[in-house]
Tab-separated table of C-alpha atoms in Angstrom:
chain	number	residue	atom	x	y	z
A	1	UNK	CA	0.101	-0.471	-0.410
A	2	UNK	CA	1.916	3.383	-0.714
A	3	UNK	CA	1.709	5.642	1.122
A	4	UNK	CA	3.781	8.990	-0.477
A	5	UNK	CA	5.136	11.976	-0.043
A	6	UNK	CA	6.619	13.599	-3.305
A	7	UNK	CA	8.999	16.666	-1.642
A	8	UNK	CA	10.780	19.022	-4.431
A	9	UNK	CA	9.614	22.124	-4.220
A	10	UNK	CA	12.140	23.080	-1.465
A	11	UNK	CA	15.435	21.784	-0.810
A	12	UNK	CA	15.578	19.084	2.460
A	13	UNK	CA	17.430	18.333	4.956
A	14	UNK	CA	18.718	14.574	5.173
A	15	UNK	CA	17.867	12.088	7.669
A	16	UNK	CA	21.067	12.039	9.300
A	17	UNK	CA	21.297	15.911	9.640
A	18	UNK	CA	17.580	16.508	10.859
A	19	UNK	CA	14.112	17.183	8.978
A	20	UNK	CA	10.576	15.873	9.400
A	21	UNK	CA	11.809	11.987	9.248
A	22	UNK	CA	14.803	11.522	10.959
A	23	UNK	CA	17.471	9.474	12.456
A	24	UNK	CA	17.770	9.696	15.873
A	25	UNK	CA	20.816	10.749	18.121
A	26	UNK	CA	20.611	7.393	19.526
A	27	UNK	CA	20.704	5.586	15.776
A	28	UNK	CA	23.713	3.360	15.526
A	29	UNK	CA	24.312	3.949	11.386
A	30	UNK	CA	25.412	2.145	8.781
A	31	UNK	CA	26.408	2.362	5.537
A	32	UNK	CA	25.550	-0.552	2.455
A	33	UNK	CA	26.633	-0.211	-1.494
A	34	UNK	CA	24.483	-0.997	-4.140
A	35	UNK	CA	26.612	-4.090	-6.338
A	36	UNK	CA	27.402	-1.563	-9.139
A	37	UNK	CA	27.420	1.069	-6.760
A	38	UNK	CA	24.667	3.574	-8.228
A	39	UNK	CA	23.064	3.550	-5.018
A	40	UNK	CA	24.080	3.783	-0.960
A	41	UNK	CA	22.080	2.466	2.096
A	42	UNK	CA	22.152	4.478	5.249
A	43	UNK	CA	20.554	2.542	7.718
A	44	UNK	CA	20.061	1.971	11.655
A	45	UNK	CA	21.355	-1.316	13.286
A	46	UNK	CA	20.556	0.368	17.176
A	47	UNK	CA	18.100	2.959	18.402
A	48	UNK	CA	14.614	4.132	17.551
A	49	UNK	CA	15.408	3.850	13.726
A	50	UNK	CA	16.779	0.511	13.647
A	51	UNK	CA	15.518	-1.298	10.542
A	52	UNK	CA	14.523	-5.084	10.055
A	53	UNK	CA	18.124	-6.670	10.622
A	54	UNK	CA	17.113	-10.662	9.799
A	55	UNK	CA	19.766	-12.421	7.693
A	56	UNK	CA	17.932	-14.862	5.648
A	57	UNK	CA	20.900	-15.483	2.982
A	58	UNK	CA	23.341	-15.560	5.592
A	59	UNK	CA	25.149	-13.044	3.942
A	60	UNK	CA	26.561	-10.940	7.224
A	61	UNK	CA	24.578	-8.171	6.438
A	62	UNK	CA	20.321	-7.830	7.028
A	63	UNK	CA	18.352	-8.365	4.136
A	64	UNK	CA	16.059	-5.477	4.206
A	65	UNK	CA	19.397	-2.811	3.238
A	66	UNK	CA	20.455	-5.402	0.547
A	67	UNK	CA	17.353	-5.707	-0.961
A	68	UNK	CA	16.616	-1.944	-1.497
A	69	UNK	CA	20.559	-1.451	-2.935
A	70	UNK	CA	19.293	-5.017	-5.154
A	71	UNK	CA	16.012	-3.406	-6.715
A	72	UNK	CA	17.101	0.182	-6.837
A	73	UNK	CA	19.455	-0.438	-9.110
A	74	UNK	CA	18.189	-2.636	-11.327
A	75	UNK	CA	14.908	-0.261	-11.797
A	76	UNK	CA	17.876	2.495	-12.617
A	77	UNK	CA	19.308	0.147	-15.381
A	78	UNK	CA	15.655	-0.957	-16.354
A	79	UNK	CA	15.270	3.200	-16.937
A	80	UNK	CA	18.328	3.487	-18.596
A	81	UNK	CA	17.327	0.959	-21.269
A	82	UNK	CA	14.130	2.900	-22.043
A	83	UNK	CA	15.700	5.683	-22.756
A	84	UNK	CA	15.632	7.668	-19.461
A	85	UNK	CA	17.985	10.417	-18.196
A	86	UNK	CA	19.812	8.922	-14.706
A	87	UNK	CA	18.860	11.099	-11.660
A	88	UNK	CA	20.641	13.814	-11.005
A	89	UNK	CA	24.075	13.194	-8.873
A	90	UNK	CA	24.710	15.352	-6.132
A	91	UNK	CA	27.738	16.118	-6.748
A	92	UNK	CA	26.003	17.731	-10.212
A	93	UNK	CA	24.797	20.441	-8.221
A	94	UNK	CA	26.624	21.229	-5.186
A	95	UNK	CA	29.024	18.319	-2.728
A	96	UNK	CA	29.008	14.871	-2.794
A	97	UNK	CA	26.526	13.627	0.127
A	98	UNK	CA	26.573	10.762	2.057
A	99	UNK	CA	29.662	9.766	1.259
A	100	UNK	CA	29.894	8.934	-1.985
A	101	UNK	CA	28.231	10.226	-5.530
A	102	UNK	CA	25.687	7.322	-5.478
A	103	UNK	CA	22.211	7.980	-5.109
A	104	UNK	CA	21.158	7.931	-1.308
A	105	UNK	CA	18.337	6.188	0.360
A	106	UNK	CA	17.895	6.677	4.012
A	107	UNK	CA	15.744	3.578	6.091
A	108	UNK	CA	14.376	5.704	8.894
A	109	UNK	CA	10.377	5.120	11.147
A	110	UNK	CA	7.725	6.843	9.420
A	111	UNK	CA	5.432	5.806	12.112
A	112	UNK	CA	2.525	4.998	9.700
A	113	UNK	CA	2.385	8.343	8.136
A	114	UNK	CA	3.827	7.513	4.744
A	115	UNK	CA	6.126	5.110	3.290
A	116	UNK	CA	8.170	6.542	1.277
A	117	UNK	CA	9.431	9.874	-0.416
A	118	UNK	CA	12.016	11.751	-2.818
A	119	UNK	CA	13.359	14.793	-1.624
A	120	UNK	CA	15.446	17.747	-2.882
A	121	UNK	CA	19.362	18.637	-2.356
A	122	UNK	CA	19.428	21.567	-4.804
A	123	UNK	CA	18.170	22.614	-8.424
A	124	UNK	CA	20.518	24.243	-11.840
A	125	UNK	CA	17.172	25.975	-12.824
A	126	UNK	CA	14.516	23.818	-12.989
A	127	UNK	CA	16.617	20.444	-12.855
A	128	UNK	CA	17.140	18.736	-9.690
A	129	UNK	CA	18.924	16.237	-7.727
A	130	UNK	CA	18.029	14.766	-4.407
A	131	UNK	CA	17.171	11.312	-2.051
A	132	UNK	CA	15.226	8.927	-1.067
A	133	UNK	CA	13.928	8.157	2.279
A	134	UNK	CA	12.064	5.255	3.185
A	135	UNK	CA	9.892	3.377	5.736
A	136	UNK	CA	12.888	1.351	7.123
A	137	UNK	CA	10.768	-2.141	8.200
A	138	UNK	CA	6.996	-2.104	6.592
A	139	UNK	CA	5.838	-3.172	10.063
A	140	UNK	CA	2.016	-1.928	9.998
A	141	UNK	CA	1.959	-1.279	6.087
A	142	UNK	CA	-0.540	-3.348	3.339
A	143	UNK	CA	2.742	-4.778	1.795
A	144	UNK	CA	2.480	-8.623	1.246
A	145	UNK	CA	6.345	-9.019	1.828
A	146	UNK	CA	9.245	-6.883	2.680
A	147	UNK	CA	10.368	-7.272	-1.096
A	148	UNK	CA	6.857	-5.961	-2.324
A	149	UNK	CA	6.904	-2.540	-0.925
A	150	UNK	CA	10.393	-1.892	-1.475
A	151	UNK	CA	9.906	-3.336	-5.634
A	152	UNK	CA	6.793	-0.923	-5.009
A	153	UNK	CA	9.189	2.018	-3.661
A	154	UNK	CA	12.007	1.915	-5.618
A	155	UNK	CA	10.422	1.757	-9.007
A	156	UNK	CA	8.062	4.690	-7.815
A	157	UNK	CA	10.175	7.061	-6.139
A	158	UNK	CA	13.665	6.811	-8.195
A	159	UNK	CA	11.150	7.632	-11.236
A	160	UNK	CA	10.707	10.567	-9.087
A	161	UNK	CA	14.374	11.703	-9.088
A	162	UNK	CA	14.008	10.865	-13.371
A	163	UNK	CA	11.556	13.300	-13.726
A	164	UNK	CA	13.725	15.803	-11.669
A	165	UNK	CA	16.299	15.460	-13.998
A	166	UNK	CA	13.873	16.699	-16.968
A	167	UNK	CA	11.867	19.593	-14.780
A	168	UNK	CA	11.397	19.254	-10.966
A	169	UNK	CA	7.688	20.269	-9.715
A	170	UNK	CA	5.329	18.245	-12.885
A	171	UNK	CA	1.373	18.379	-12.724
A	172	UNK	CA	0.726	15.559	-10.032
A	173	UNK	CA	-1.287	13.892	-12.246
A	174	UNK	CA	1.456	13.585	-14.861
A	175	UNK	CA	4.287	13.426	-12.156
A	176	UNK	CA	2.313	10.653	-9.811
A	177	UNK	CA	0.751	8.574	-12.822
A	178	UNK	CA	3.824	8.275	-14.747
A	179	UNK	CA	5.432	7.384	-11.549
A	180	UNK	CA	2.844	4.332	-10.498
A	181	UNK	CA	3.071	3.658	-14.144
A	182	UNK	CA	7.620	2.941	-13.594
A	183	UNK	CA	5.775	0.393	-10.939
A	184	UNK	CA	3.771	-2.057	-13.634
A	185	UNK	CA	7.402	-0.785	-16.215
A	186	UNK	CA	9.585	-3.533	-13.502
A	187	UNK	CA	7.130	-5.328	-11.841
A	188	UNK	CA	4.511	-6.152	-13.853
A	189	UNK	CA	2.431	-7.631	-11.115
A	190	UNK	CA	2.450	-4.541	-8.845
A	191	UNK	CA	-0.795	-4.673	-7.206
A	192	UNK	CA	-0.133	-1.501	-5.832
A	193	UNK	CA	-0.427	-0.315	-9.953
A	194	UNK	CA	-3.489	-2.251	-10.110
A	195	UNK	CA	-5.222	-0.575	-6.978
A	196	UNK	CA	-4.388	2.890	-7.666
A	197	UNK	CA	-5.666	2.958	-11.328
A	198	UNK	CA	-9.056	1.376	-10.129
A	199	UNK	CA	-9.148	5.159	-8.600
A	200	UNK	CA	-9.272	6.180	-12.309
A	201	UNK	CA	-11.638	3.593	-13.555
A	202	UNK	CA	-13.895	5.216	-10.298
A	203	UNK	CA	-14.170	8.417	-11.774
A	204	UNK	CA	-14.245	8.488	-15.305
A	205	UNK	CA	-16.223	11.514	-15.376
A	206	UNK	CA	-13.461	13.674	-14.577
A	207	UNK	CA	-10.914	15.441	-16.695
A	208	UNK	CA	-7.744	13.296	-16.432
A	209	UNK	CA	-5.830	16.713	-16.134
A	210	UNK	CA	-8.114	17.660	-13.340
A	211	UNK	CA	-7.762	15.630	-10.247
A	212	UNK	CA	-9.704	16.910	-7.412
A	213	UNK	CA	-8.630	19.268	-4.805
A	214	UNK	CA	-6.774	18.926	-1.838
A	215	UNK	CA	-3.024	16.466	-0.848
A	216	UNK	CA	-2.467	14.016	-4.193
A	217	UNK	CA	-5.392	11.859	-4.297
A	218	UNK	CA	-5.353	8.536	-5.340
A	219	UNK	CA	-6.602	9.895	-8.894
A	220	UNK	CA	-3.848	11.096	-9.737
A	221	UNK	CA	-2.036	8.277	-9.229
A	222	UNK	CA	-4.304	6.677	-11.206
A	223	UNK	CA	-3.881	8.417	-14.632
A	224	UNK	CA	-1.043	5.557	-14.717
A	225	UNK	CA	-3.179	3.677	-16.684
A	226	UNK	CA	-3.613	6.228	-19.063
A	227	UNK	CA	-0.036	5.997	-19.828
A	228	UNK	CA	-0.040	2.249	-19.231
A	229	UNK	CA	-2.661	2.485	-22.676
A	230	UNK	CA	-0.469	4.413	-24.340
A	231	UNK	CA	2.421	2.077	-23.689
A	232	UNK	CA	0.856	-0.658	-24.911
A	233	UNK	CA	-0.258	1.270	-28.176
A	234	UNK	CA	2.900	3.445	-29.267
A	235	UNK	CA	5.678	1.706	-26.195
A	236	UNK	CA	7.205	3.109	-23.400
A	237	UNK	CA	9.487	5.588	-25.930
A	238	UNK	CA	6.256	7.345	-25.126
A	239	UNK	CA	6.815	8.252	-21.655
A	240	UNK	CA	10.184	9.068	-22.689
A	241	UNK	CA	8.815	11.517	-25.415
A	242	UNK	CA	6.792	13.395	-22.647
A	243	UNK	CA	9.523	13.668	-20.093
A	244	UNK	CA	12.151	15.146	-22.555
A	245	UNK	CA	8.759	17.509	-23.636
A	246	UNK	CA	8.398	18.051	-19.263
A	247	UNK	CA	12.489	20.027	-20.564
A	248	UNK	CA	10.323	22.900	-22.281
A	249	UNK	CA	6.600	22.234	-22.109
A	250	UNK	CA	3.959	20.742	-19.383
A	251	UNK	CA	1.027	19.316	-18.651
A	252	UNK	CA	-1.502	19.436	-21.461
A	253	UNK	CA	1.327	20.617	-23.733
A	254	UNK	CA	4.476	18.473	-23.179
A	255	UNK	CA	1.157	15.653	-23.143
A	256	UNK	CA	0.449	16.827	-26.658
A	257	UNK	CA	4.174	16.803	-28.035
A	258	UNK	CA	4.365	13.536	-26.961
A	259	UNK	CA	1.309	12.125	-28.726
A	260	UNK	CA	2.866	14.474	-32.062
A	261	UNK	CA	5.863	12.528	-31.901
A	262	UNK	CA	3.770	8.702	-31.402
A	263	UNK	CA	2.394	9.848	-34.515
A	264	UNK	CA	-1.304	10.429	-32.861
A	265	UNK	CA	-3.343	13.421	-31.338
A	266	UNK	CA	-5.890	13.112	-28.356
A	267	UNK	CA	-8.607	12.521	-31.031
A	268	UNK	CA	-7.323	9.367	-32.257
A	269	UNK	CA	-6.514	8.025	-28.500
A	270	UNK	CA	-9.177	8.854	-26.290
A	271	UNK	CA	-12.056	7.161	-27.876
A	272	UNK	CA	-10.057	4.111	-27.608
A	273	UNK	CA	-8.748	4.622	-24.191
A	274	UNK	CA	-11.945	5.296	-22.825
A	275	UNK	CA	-13.087	1.810	-25.086
A	276	UNK	CA	-10.658	-0.051	-23.463
A	277	UNK	CA	-11.225	1.275	-19.652
A	278	UNK	CA	-15.290	-0.170	-20.599
A	279	UNK	CA	-13.655	-3.567	-21.034
A	280	UNK	CA	-12.306	-3.815	-17.222
A	281	UNK	CA	-13.126	-6.343	-14.431
A	282	UNK	CA	-16.373	-7.941	-14.873
A	283	UNK	CA	-17.482	-6.772	-18.129
A	284	UNK	CA	-14.418	-8.153	-20.188
A	285	UNK	CA	-15.320	-9.801	-23.334
A	286	UNK	CA	-13.897	-9.376	-27.044
A	287	UNK	CA	-13.906	-5.670	-26.681
A	288	UNK	CA	-10.181	-4.774	-26.964
A	289	UNK	CA	-8.397	-3.844	-23.855
A	290	UNK	CA	-5.477	-4.635	-21.638
A	291	UNK	CA	-3.913	-7.545	-20.825
A	292	UNK	CA	-4.179	-7.121	-17.069
A	293	UNK	CA	-8.109	-6.231	-17.328
A	294	UNK	CA	-8.868	-8.424	-14.721
A	295	UNK	CA	-6.783	-7.088	-12.249
A	296	UNK	CA	-9.150	-4.369	-12.356
A	297	UNK	CA	-12.550	-3.022	-11.683
A	298	UNK	CA	-15.093	-2.054	-13.520
A	299	UNK	CA	-15.610	1.305	-14.634
A	300	UNK	CA	-17.901	3.002	-12.708
A	301	UNK	CA	-21.819	3.845	-14.119
A	302	UNK	CA	-24.272	6.810	-14.109
A	303	UNK	CA	-27.256	5.369	-14.817
A	304	UNK	CA	-29.466	1.927	-15.961
A	305	UNK	CA	-32.727	1.514	-17.349
A	306	UNK	CA	-34.306	0.367	-20.165
A	307	UNK	CA	-34.534	3.617	-21.289
A	308	UNK	CA	-31.846	6.686	-20.751
A	309	UNK	CA	-32.470	9.976	-19.783
A	310	UNK	CA	-29.824	12.781	-18.319
A	311	UNK	CA	-29.017	15.590	-17.926
A	312	UNK	CA	-24.903	15.987	-18.109
A	313	UNK	CA	-22.321	17.504	-18.353
A	314	UNK	CA	-18.914	15.758	-20.203
A	315	UNK	CA	-15.623	17.261	-19.451
A	316	UNK	CA	-12.930	17.375	-21.832
A	317	UNK	CA	-11.020	14.086	-21.780
A	318	UNK	CA	-13.307	12.573	-19.708
A	319	UNK	CA	-16.398	9.256	-20.523
A	320	UNK	CA	-19.684	8.822	-18.849
A	321	UNK	CA	-20.918	5.196	-19.352
A	322	UNK	CA	-24.232	4.293	-18.886
A	323	UNK	CA	-26.601	0.480	-19.536
A	324	UNK	CA	-28.993	-0.288	-21.231
A	325	UNK	CA	-31.173	-2.977	-21.341
A	326	UNK	CA	-33.039	-2.882	-24.347
A	327	UNK	CA	-36.644	-4.514	-25.135
A	328	UNK	CA	-35.681	-4.831	-28.955
A	329	UNK	CA	-37.132	-2.876	-31.472
A	330	UNK	CA	-36.330	0.603	-32.635
A	331	UNK	CA	-34.050	2.408	-31.246
A	332	UNK	CA	-32.715	6.626	-30.873
A	333	UNK	CA	-30.883	8.789	-29.828
A	334	UNK	CA	-32.170	11.883	-29.211
A	335	UNK	CA	-31.067	16.042	-28.117
A	336	UNK	CA	-32.042	19.087	-28.118
A	337	UNK	CA	-29.029	20.411	-26.958
A	338	UNK	CA	-25.863	21.066	-29.213
A	339	UNK	CA	-23.341	18.275	-28.998
A	340	UNK	CA	-20.493	19.210	-30.635
A	341	UNK	CA	-17.078	18.056	-30.270
A	342	UNK	CA	-18.910	14.522	-28.130
A	343	UNK	CA	-18.545	11.236	-29.306
A	344	UNK	CA	-21.001	8.458	-28.502
A	345	UNK	CA	-20.581	4.113	-28.821
A	346	UNK	CA	-23.331	1.191	-28.294
A	347	UNK	CA	-21.686	-1.808	-27.460
A	348	UNK	CA	-23.032	-5.186	-26.711
A	349	UNK	CA	-23.064	-7.326	-23.922
A	350	UNK	CA	-22.713	-11.036	-25.243
A	351	UNK	CA	-22.210	-13.995	-22.990
A	352	UNK	CA	-21.988	-11.517	-19.975
A	353	UNK	CA	-18.635	-9.422	-21.308
A	354	UNK	CA	-18.648	-6.563	-23.549
A	355	UNK	CA	-18.235	-6.473	-27.632
A	356	UNK	CA	-17.129	-3.962	-29.651
A	357	UNK	CA	-19.251	-0.874	-30.722
A	358	UNK	CA	-22.185	-1.879	-32.914
A	359	UNK	CA	-22.079	2.307	-33.308
A	360	UNK	CA	-20.444	5.021	-33.107
A	361	UNK	CA	-21.466	8.508	-33.924
A	362	UNK	CA	-20.632	12.041	-33.130
A	363	UNK	CA	-23.428	14.661	-34.091
A	364	UNK	CA	-22.815	18.141	-35.328
A	365	UNK	CA	-26.074	20.026	-33.805
A	366	UNK	CA	-28.956	19.253	-32.410
A	367	UNK	CA	-31.453	16.374	-33.797
A	368	UNK	CA	-32.416	12.863	-33.366
A	369	UNK	CA	-30.664	9.839	-34.607
A	370	UNK	CA	-31.523	6.222	-35.789
A	371	UNK	CA	-29.393	3.770	-34.483
A	372	UNK	CA	-30.987	0.689	-35.888
A	373	UNK	CA	-30.947	3.172	-39.563
A	374	UNK	CA	-35.040	2.144	-39.894
A	375	UNK	CA	-34.402	-1.319	-38.656
A	376	UNK	CA	-34.608	-2.835	-35.223
A	377	UNK	CA	-31.660	-3.430	-32.350
A	378	UNK	CA	-32.379	-6.955	-30.959
A	379	UNK	CA	-33.084	-7.043	-27.503
A	380	UNK	CA	-30.379	-7.350	-25.052
A	381	UNK	CA	-28.225	-5.546	-22.369
A	382	UNK	CA	-25.784	-2.446	-23.991
A	383	UNK	CA	-23.300	-0.005	-22.916
A	384	UNK	CA	-23.449	3.615	-23.956
A	385	UNK	CA	-20.529	5.341	-23.867
A	386	UNK	CA	-20.021	9.483	-24.324
A	387	UNK	CA	-17.015	11.362	-24.479
A	388	UNK	CA	-15.170	14.619	-25.324
A	389	UNK	CA	-12.157	13.476	-26.819
A	390	UNK	CA	-10.056	16.505	-26.898
A	391	UNK	CA	-8.628	19.025	-25.076
A	392	UNK	CA	-11.423	22.583	-24.329
A	393	UNK	CA	-11.621	24.996	-21.538
A	394	UNK	CA	-14.816	24.708	-21.008
A	395	UNK	CA	-17.484	21.525	-20.075
A	396	UNK	CA	-21.205	20.163	-22.741
A	397	UNK	CA	-23.861	20.182	-20.938
A	398	UNK	CA	-26.484	18.006	-22.675
A	399	UNK	CA	-29.463	16.647	-22.314
A	400	UNK	CA	-30.295	13.575	-23.889
A	401	UNK	CA	-32.725	10.449	-24.396
A	402	UNK	CA	-31.694	6.703	-25.851
A	403	UNK	CA	-34.455	4.697	-26.048
A	404	UNK	CA	-37.924	4.135	-28.841
A	405	UNK	CA	-39.181	6.764	-30.421
A	406	UNK	CA	-42.147	8.268	-27.231
A	407	UNK	CA	-38.899	7.663	-24.184
A	408	UNK	CA	-37.148	9.915	-26.739
A	409	UNK	CA	-39.638	13.030	-27.586
A	410	UNK	CA	-38.586	15.010	-24.167
A	411	UNK	CA	-35.104	15.293	-25.647
A	412	UNK	CA	-36.554	16.644	-29.090
A	413	UNK	CA	-35.676	20.420	-30.758
A	414	UNK	CA	-38.424	22.163	-30.564
A	415	UNK	CA	-39.834	22.677	-34.555
A	416	UNK	CA	-38.946	25.878	-36.412
A	417	UNK	CA	-41.490	28.420	-35.764
A	418	UNK	CA	-41.500	29.162	-39.308
A	419	UNK	CA	-42.992	25.959	-39.859
A	420	UNK	CA	-45.881	25.389	-42.185
A	421	UNK	CA	-46.857	21.807	-40.798
A	422	UNK	CA	-47.230	20.365	-44.646
A	423	UNK	CA	-47.120	17.128	-45.378
A	424	UNK	CA	-43.948	16.968	-47.439
A	425	UNK	CA	-45.531	17.307	-50.524
A	426	UNK	CA	-43.496	20.067	-51.899
A	427	UNK	CA	-40.815	18.280	-53.378
A	428	UNK	CA	-38.296	19.312	-50.578
A	429	UNK	CA	-38.772	15.900	-48.522
A	430	UNK	CA	-41.344	15.390	-46.090
A	431	UNK	CA	-41.430	18.539	-44.151
A	432	UNK	CA	-40.686	20.684	-47.008
A	433	UNK	CA	-37.269	21.857	-46.172
A	434	UNK	CA	-38.848	23.649	-42.763
A	435	UNK	CA	-36.578	21.826	-40.850
A	436	UNK	CA	-33.240	21.898	-39.654
A	437	UNK	CA	-31.421	18.786	-38.914
A	438	UNK	CA	-28.361	18.505	-37.539
A	439	UNK	CA	-25.127	16.996	-39.132
A	440	UNK	CA	-23.577	13.850	-38.335
A	441	UNK	CA	-20.054	12.027	-38.530
A	442	UNK	CA	-20.477	8.308	-38.158
A	443	UNK	CA	-18.024	5.270	-37.979
A	444	UNK	CA	-20.347	2.585	-37.677
A	445	UNK	CA	-20.731	-0.546	-40.036
A	446	UNK	CA	-24.101	-0.116	-42.945
A	447	UNK	CA	-23.438	3.398	-43.466
A	448	UNK	CA	-25.006	7.032	-42.050
A	449	UNK	CA	-28.194	5.652	-39.776
A	450	UNK	CA	-30.537	8.651	-40.208
A	451	UNK	CA	-30.656	11.926	-38.182
A	452	UNK	CA	-34.501	13.507	-37.714
A	453	UNK	CA	-35.224	16.569	-36.370
A	454	UNK	CA	-39.049	16.932	-34.233
A	455	UNK	CA	-41.444	17.528	-37.624
A	456	UNK	CA	-40.125	14.819	-39.716
A	457	UNK	CA	-39.732	12.064	-36.943
A	458	UNK	CA	-43.257	12.895	-35.873
A	459	UNK	CA	-44.595	12.623	-39.419
A	460	UNK	CA	-42.747	9.069	-39.309
A	461	UNK	CA	-44.625	8.376	-36.066
A	462	UNK	CA	-47.980	9.160	-37.513
A	463	UNK	CA	-47.432	6.818	-40.295
A	464	UNK	CA	-45.187	4.068	-38.884
A	465	UNK	CA	-46.626	0.549	-39.306
A	466	UNK	CA	-44.169	-1.867	-37.622
A	467	UNK	CA	-42.546	-4.461	-39.629
A	468	UNK	CA	-38.912	-6.863	-39.339
A	469	UNK	CA	-37.724	-3.473	-41.240
A	470	UNK	CA	-38.459	-0.646	-39.080
A	471	UNK	CA	-41.024	2.611	-39.564
A	472	UNK	CA	-42.078	1.893	-43.650
A	473	UNK	CA	-41.064	5.410	-45.597
């Protein structure tokens, strides 16, 4: 269970000098260097901060600091293989501290208040170097084993040191999200990674770059799911590009640069990302999703019913999910509000899991959309998803309905006051060209479904005779 303090804004005292989490005068300190000389671990063998001194491997040294040195060096080597900069050594920004230029770990008792933190020694502009303070024995913490906690903390906190080598003080959703992402790169079985990703699935309607206010929330860590999605699609180079972009950009602008270098955009990636998120947990099926989808919870949904009616605010780079228990027959989508920029999809449930979308659409103006293309949608359970897949300064709020013609009536646009209400025999269509239907950009099998505004829809309802092929024209 990861409880972290990410300290980069101000220079910090090292634990052998003082500070919030520090050694006591009664502690007897020892130092242990990693096999490659990349890491030095300082720990206590007696005193208030005494570490776990078990020596099960018979090396003559306590296993706990040995494991810290081993995993920390393995993590640093992994970062180098992926193409990241190494953490800045203190000798690059000032004097050598800790007795060597190696990256320093200090094992102290956090008393259950946290379990690790990266702290800053000094900076050259926005590039900073520092050290790691870590819980000394994990007694009372939720890790399955000491080694599980060590793997989690070394991979997570050392990535903060990597971030500081590009630009310290990155936005929390990038800083904590990519640090949590690094846990999975080092340990694909990381339970901490899966647990934290669930925080994003639990709040999918929130913009990814807008975590809740206050102390760094779980949502910021949970954005690791997005960074892993990009890694599954484009490889870890996209995260390297993100950090390189942070050297001169910030937040969403840095992501823009990284996506462009990967040959893609938010508009291309985001709808697929939120679709993958639908295929997690109990929704697993033939819908493409993560290789670890079964380790995640199901995405949180807003509403379930045999029709859907909601007045929802769609935030940029977020998504909202619903379940529709369709009784079979015609199925329509309607809104009287401007839905520009929004995208919607309808996914069937097959054998208890979600299958690929049978309809995806984007409306350019208010109107009604026949999802069955003048036919019928088979009875069954469907997932309905709406998303705003782009950067934007404002959200889009619309009232919409999904169901048969009667169910969508409250969401239909109001007719043009200049409409004469004729029968459509003027040669300009059933409404004499008076209605102002919106446009439709659709990507689904069988071509674009019909888009109707109020007068035409009411005419169809008067003439409608139910057959196996839908309303007669």
